[in-house]
């Protein structure tokens, strides 16, 4: 990961404009869908991308996580955001056992370099420090995204969070034991 630096995000090193050059673009061709209680890979094609307004909304969500008792981490290349992860300050699950991985993205030019894995490990360490037993992930169901989560060791969540499941019904509700 030459030229990539990592840091906890704060209101001092992350601003509402920090994601202005972030490239969310993803050409999705297959997604996992629940069919009769099992996951099946189905052809679904679209391009996921963020406008400037959406990138600024994401930056605001990162800042909300930081100020709301959560934590956030960033990867930077030449001063620009190459990836980020944010944990909500809110706990999930029947016993509050889950820390919520609210946001987790790597900019298109930086994917496949281990940046996501490094950010994921930073988020896991912070979740452990918060006293969580597991990390909760409402995962985008695209084949590539799911492959990345499975490679990190994530599995389907024992308890699906009703709010996440309702907001993103096509997401796969996952967890990672800390």
C-alpha atoms as a printed R data frame, in Angstrom:
    type eleno elety resid chain resno       x       y       z
1   ATOM     1    CA   UNK     A     1   0.000   0.000   0.000
2   ATOM     2    CA   UNK     A     2   2.675   2.419  -1.052
3   ATOM     3    CA   UNK     A     3   1.673   6.031  -0.713
4   ATOM     4    CA   UNK     A     4  -1.399   5.268   1.433
5   ATOM     5    CA   UNK     A     5  -1.668   6.623   4.969
6   ATOM     6    CA   UNK     A     6  -4.307   5.728   7.527
7   ATOM     7    CA   UNK     A     7  -5.684   7.811  10.378
8   ATOM     8    CA   UNK     A     8  -8.610   8.029  12.766
9   ATOM     9    CA   UNK     A     9 -10.938  10.705  11.416
10  ATOM    10    CA   UNK     A    10 -11.711  13.774  13.473
11  ATOM    11    CA   UNK     A    11 -13.438  17.070  12.845
12  ATOM    12    CA   UNK     A    12  -9.919  18.503  12.437
13  ATOM    13    CA   UNK     A    13  -8.726  16.185   9.630
14  ATOM    14    CA   UNK     A    14 -12.059  15.459   7.920
15  ATOM    15    CA   UNK     A    15 -14.431  18.126   6.607
16  ATOM    16    CA   UNK     A    16 -17.759  18.258   4.735
17  ATOM    17    CA   UNK     A    17 -15.675  18.508   1.516
18  ATOM    18    CA   UNK     A    18 -13.263  15.644   2.257
19  ATOM    19    CA   UNK     A    19 -15.065  13.261  -0.115
20  ATOM    20    CA   UNK     A    20 -15.465  15.701  -3.013
21  ATOM    21    CA   UNK     A    21 -13.002  13.711  -5.185
22  ATOM    22    CA   UNK     A    22 -14.029  10.258  -3.900
23  ATOM    23    CA   UNK     A    23 -15.103   7.879  -6.676
24  ATOM    24    CA   UNK     A    24 -17.880   5.542  -5.518
25  ATOM    25    CA   UNK     A    25 -18.479   4.236  -9.064
26  ATOM    26    CA   UNK     A    26 -19.282   0.533  -9.307
27  ATOM    27    CA   UNK     A    27 -20.691  -1.303 -12.309
28  ATOM    28    CA   UNK     A    28 -22.878  -3.975 -10.738
29  ATOM    29    CA   UNK     A    29 -23.804  -6.998 -12.853
30  ATOM    30    CA   UNK     A    30 -24.835  -9.547 -10.221
31  ATOM    31    CA   UNK     A    31 -26.388  -9.298  -6.769
32  ATOM    32    CA   UNK     A    32 -27.227 -11.770  -4.070
33  ATOM    33    CA   UNK     A    33 -30.958 -12.006  -3.405
34  ATOM    34    CA   UNK     A    34 -32.867 -13.961  -0.814
35  ATOM    35    CA   UNK     A    35 -35.039 -16.600  -2.465
36  ATOM    36    CA   UNK     A    36 -36.943 -18.997  -0.188
37  ATOM    37    CA   UNK     A    37 -34.650 -18.126   2.762
38  ATOM    38    CA   UNK     A    38 -31.450 -18.883   0.804
39  ATOM    39    CA   UNK     A    39 -29.121 -16.464  -0.948
40  ATOM    40    CA   UNK     A    40 -28.914 -16.822  -4.717
41  ATOM    41    CA   UNK     A    41 -26.750 -14.873  -7.138
42  ATOM    42    CA   UNK     A    42 -28.982 -13.151  -9.672
43  ATOM    43    CA   UNK     A    43 -28.292 -10.968 -12.714
44  ATOM    44    CA   UNK     A    44 -28.933  -7.346 -11.722
45  ATOM    45    CA   UNK     A    45 -27.207  -4.632 -13.709
46  ATOM    46    CA   UNK     A    46 -26.780  -0.978 -12.858
47  ATOM    47    CA   UNK     A    47 -24.093   1.577 -12.105
48  ATOM    48    CA   UNK     A    48 -23.779   2.798  -8.551
49  ATOM    49    CA   UNK     A    49 -22.255   6.252  -8.340
50  ATOM    50    CA   UNK     A    50 -22.463   9.312  -6.122
51  ATOM    51    CA   UNK     A    51 -23.082  12.893  -7.160
52  ATOM    52    CA   UNK     A    52 -21.194  15.687  -5.426
53  ATOM    53    CA   UNK     A    53 -24.239  16.210  -3.213
54  ATOM    54    CA   UNK     A    54 -24.237  12.517  -2.227
55  ATOM    55    CA   UNK     A    55 -20.484  12.597  -1.479
56  ATOM    56    CA   UNK     A    56 -21.049  15.589   0.783
57  ATOM    57    CA   UNK     A    57 -23.948  13.777   2.465
58  ATOM    58    CA   UNK     A    58 -21.589  10.840   3.137
59  ATOM    59    CA   UNK     A    59 -19.021  13.231   4.594
60  ATOM    60    CA   UNK     A    60 -21.745  14.647   6.872
61  ATOM    61    CA   UNK     A    61 -22.626  11.105   7.985
62  ATOM    62    CA   UNK     A    62 -18.968  10.429   8.835
63  ATOM    63    CA   UNK     A    63 -18.848  13.641  10.879
64  ATOM    64    CA   UNK     A    64 -22.126  12.689  12.605
65  ATOM    65    CA   UNK     A    65 -20.618   9.316  13.556
66  ATOM    66    CA   UNK     A    66 -17.543  11.025  14.998
67  ATOM    67    CA   UNK     A    67 -19.546  13.542  17.044
68  ATOM    68    CA   UNK     A    68 -22.228  10.991  17.994
69  ATOM    69    CA   UNK     A    69 -19.995   8.697  20.032
70  ATOM    70    CA   UNK     A    70 -18.848   6.500  17.156
71  ATOM    71    CA   UNK     A    71 -15.513   6.312  15.393
72  ATOM    72    CA   UNK     A    72 -14.248   6.752  11.852
73  ATOM    73    CA   UNK     A    73 -11.072   5.932   9.968
74  ATOM    74    CA   UNK     A    74  -9.669   7.077   6.672
75  ATOM    75    CA   UNK     A    75  -7.148   6.032   4.077
76  ATOM    76    CA   UNK     A    76  -5.455   8.836   2.175
77  ATOM    77    CA   UNK     A    77  -3.410   9.064  -1.003
78  ATOM    78    CA   UNK     A    78  -1.685  12.391  -1.621
79  ATOM    79    CA   UNK     A    79  -4.075  14.078   0.809
80  ATOM    80    CA   UNK     A    80  -7.254  12.765  -0.864
81  ATOM    81    CA   UNK     A    81  -9.636  10.226   0.683
82  ATOM    82    CA   UNK     A    82  -8.986   6.757  -0.782
83  ATOM    83    CA   UNK     A    83 -11.322   4.984   1.643
84  ATOM    84    CA   UNK     A    84 -13.207   5.372   4.887
85  ATOM    85    CA   UNK     A    85 -15.077   3.420   7.524
86  ATOM    86    CA   UNK     A    86 -17.392   4.741  10.225
87  ATOM    87    CA   UNK     A    87 -18.954   3.129  13.265
88  ATOM    88    CA   UNK     A    88 -22.172   4.490  14.679
89  ATOM    89    CA   UNK     A    89 -22.231   5.377  18.357
90  ATOM    90    CA   UNK     A    90 -25.471   3.393  18.589
91  ATOM    91    CA   UNK     A    91 -25.381  -0.293  19.578
92  ATOM    92    CA   UNK     A    92 -27.610  -2.908  17.939
93  ATOM    93    CA   UNK     A    93 -28.939  -6.343  18.891
94  ATOM    94    CA   UNK     A    94 -31.045  -7.766  21.676
95  ATOM    95    CA   UNK     A    95 -28.159  -7.367  24.133
96  ATOM    96    CA   UNK     A    96 -26.430  -4.424  22.481
97  ATOM    97    CA   UNK     A    97 -23.831  -6.909  21.261
98  ATOM    98    CA   UNK     A    98 -23.298  -5.260  17.867
99  ATOM    99    CA   UNK     A    99 -21.284  -2.197  16.939
100 ATOM   100    CA   UNK     A   100 -22.808  -0.817  13.721
101 ATOM   101    CA   UNK     A   101 -20.434  -0.471  10.753
102 ATOM   102    CA   UNK     A   102 -22.420   2.386   9.315
103 ATOM   103    CA   UNK     A   103 -20.190   3.268   6.349
104 ATOM   104    CA   UNK     A   104 -17.379   1.369   4.601
105 ATOM   105    CA   UNK     A   105 -16.126   2.387   1.155
106 ATOM   106    CA   UNK     A   106 -12.963   2.409  -0.952
107 ATOM   107    CA   UNK     A   107 -12.640   4.802  -3.890
108 ATOM   108    CA   UNK     A   108 -12.655   3.020  -7.266
109 ATOM   109    CA   UNK     A   109  -8.994   3.645  -8.239
110 ATOM   110    CA   UNK     A   110  -7.807   2.178  -4.909
111 ATOM   111    CA   UNK     A   111  -9.802  -1.049  -4.738
112 ATOM   112    CA   UNK     A   112  -7.990  -4.370  -4.614
113 ATOM   113    CA   UNK     A   113  -4.950  -3.010  -2.740
114 ATOM   114    CA   UNK     A   114  -5.816  -4.105   0.815
115 ATOM   115    CA   UNK     A   115  -7.109  -0.693   1.888
116 ATOM   116    CA   UNK     A   116 -10.550  -2.055   2.749
117 ATOM   117    CA   UNK     A   117  -9.040  -4.817   4.888
118 ATOM   118    CA   UNK     A   118  -6.901  -2.326   6.797
119 ATOM   119    CA   UNK     A   119  -9.889  -0.029   7.405
120 ATOM   120    CA   UNK     A   120 -12.010  -3.012   8.453
121 ATOM   121    CA   UNK     A   121  -9.383  -4.076  11.023
122 ATOM   122    CA   UNK     A   122  -9.262  -0.518  12.391
123 ATOM   123    CA   UNK     A   123 -13.063  -0.486  12.728
124 ATOM   124    CA   UNK     A   124 -12.975  -3.886  14.465
125 ATOM   125    CA   UNK     A   125 -10.371  -2.670  16.963
126 ATOM   126    CA   UNK     A   126 -12.503   0.384  17.760
127 ATOM   127    CA   UNK     A   127 -15.638  -1.768  18.105
128 ATOM   128    CA   UNK     A   128 -13.785  -4.022  20.580
129 ATOM   129    CA   UNK     A   129 -12.726  -0.935  22.550
130 ATOM   130    CA   UNK     A   130 -16.401   0.109  22.638
131 ATOM   131    CA   UNK     A   131 -17.182  -3.245  24.281
132 ATOM   132    CA   UNK     A   132 -18.968  -4.831  21.319
133 ATOM   133    CA   UNK     A   133 -18.913  -8.596  20.740
134 ATOM   134    CA   UNK     A   134 -19.620  -8.337  17.018
135 ATOM   135    CA   UNK     A   135 -19.588  -5.890  14.154
136 ATOM   136    CA   UNK     A   136 -22.918  -5.443  12.338
137 ATOM   137    CA   UNK     A   137 -22.890  -4.810   8.587
138 ATOM   138    CA   UNK     A   138 -25.837  -4.016   6.316
139 ATOM   139    CA   UNK     A   139 -23.912  -5.076   3.208
140 ATOM   140    CA   UNK     A   140 -24.579  -4.025  -0.368
141 ATOM   141    CA   UNK     A   141 -25.577  -7.250  -2.145
142 ATOM   142    CA   UNK     A   142 -23.353  -6.827  -5.235
143 ATOM   143    CA   UNK     A   143 -21.307  -9.960  -5.933
144 ATOM   144    CA   UNK     A   144 -17.965  -8.150  -5.512
145 ATOM   145    CA   UNK     A   145 -18.984  -6.491  -2.264
146 ATOM   146    CA   UNK     A   146 -20.229  -9.738  -0.766
147 ATOM   147    CA   UNK     A   147 -17.059 -11.557  -1.866
148 ATOM   148    CA   UNK     A   148 -15.003  -8.923  -0.019
149 ATOM   149    CA   UNK     A   149 -17.037  -9.306   3.182
150 ATOM   150    CA   UNK     A   150 -16.856 -13.101   3.039
151 ATOM   151    CA   UNK     A   151 -13.083 -12.880   2.491
152 ATOM   152    CA   UNK     A   152 -12.860 -10.752   5.652
153 ATOM   153    CA   UNK     A   153 -14.665 -13.513   7.589
154 ATOM   154    CA   UNK     A   154 -18.147 -11.990   7.783
155 ATOM   155    CA   UNK     A   155 -21.219 -14.224   7.955
156 ATOM   156    CA   UNK     A   156 -24.961 -13.636   7.887
157 ATOM   157    CA   UNK     A   157 -26.159 -11.899  11.043
158 ATOM   158    CA   UNK     A   158 -27.745 -13.997  13.750
159 ATOM   159    CA   UNK     A   159 -30.040 -11.036  14.462
160 ATOM   160    CA   UNK     A   160 -31.075  -8.784  11.606
161 ATOM   161    CA   UNK     A   161 -31.496  -5.170  12.648
162 ATOM   162    CA   UNK     A   162 -35.063  -4.196  11.652
163 ATOM   163    CA   UNK     A   163 -34.161  -0.587  10.789
164 ATOM   164    CA   UNK     A   164 -31.295  -1.556   8.478
165 ATOM   165    CA   UNK     A   165 -33.325  -4.330   6.856
166 ATOM   166    CA   UNK     A   166 -36.251  -1.961   6.203
167 ATOM   167    CA   UNK     A   167 -34.081   0.884   4.874
168 ATOM   168    CA   UNK     A   168 -32.135  -1.369   2.481
169 ATOM   169    CA   UNK     A   169 -34.232  -4.482   1.798
170 ATOM   170    CA   UNK     A   170 -31.769  -5.793  -0.830
171 ATOM   171    CA   UNK     A   171 -28.772  -5.564   1.538
172 ATOM   172    CA   UNK     A   172 -27.472  -8.717   3.195
173 ATOM   173    CA   UNK     A   173 -27.423  -8.349   6.976
174 ATOM   174    CA   UNK     A   174 -24.031  -9.592   8.177
175 ATOM   175    CA   UNK     A   175 -21.850  -9.758  11.239
176 ATOM   176    CA   UNK     A   176 -18.239 -10.289  12.191
177 ATOM   177    CA   UNK     A   177 -17.285 -11.782  15.548
178 ATOM   178    CA   UNK     A   178 -14.665  -9.559  17.199
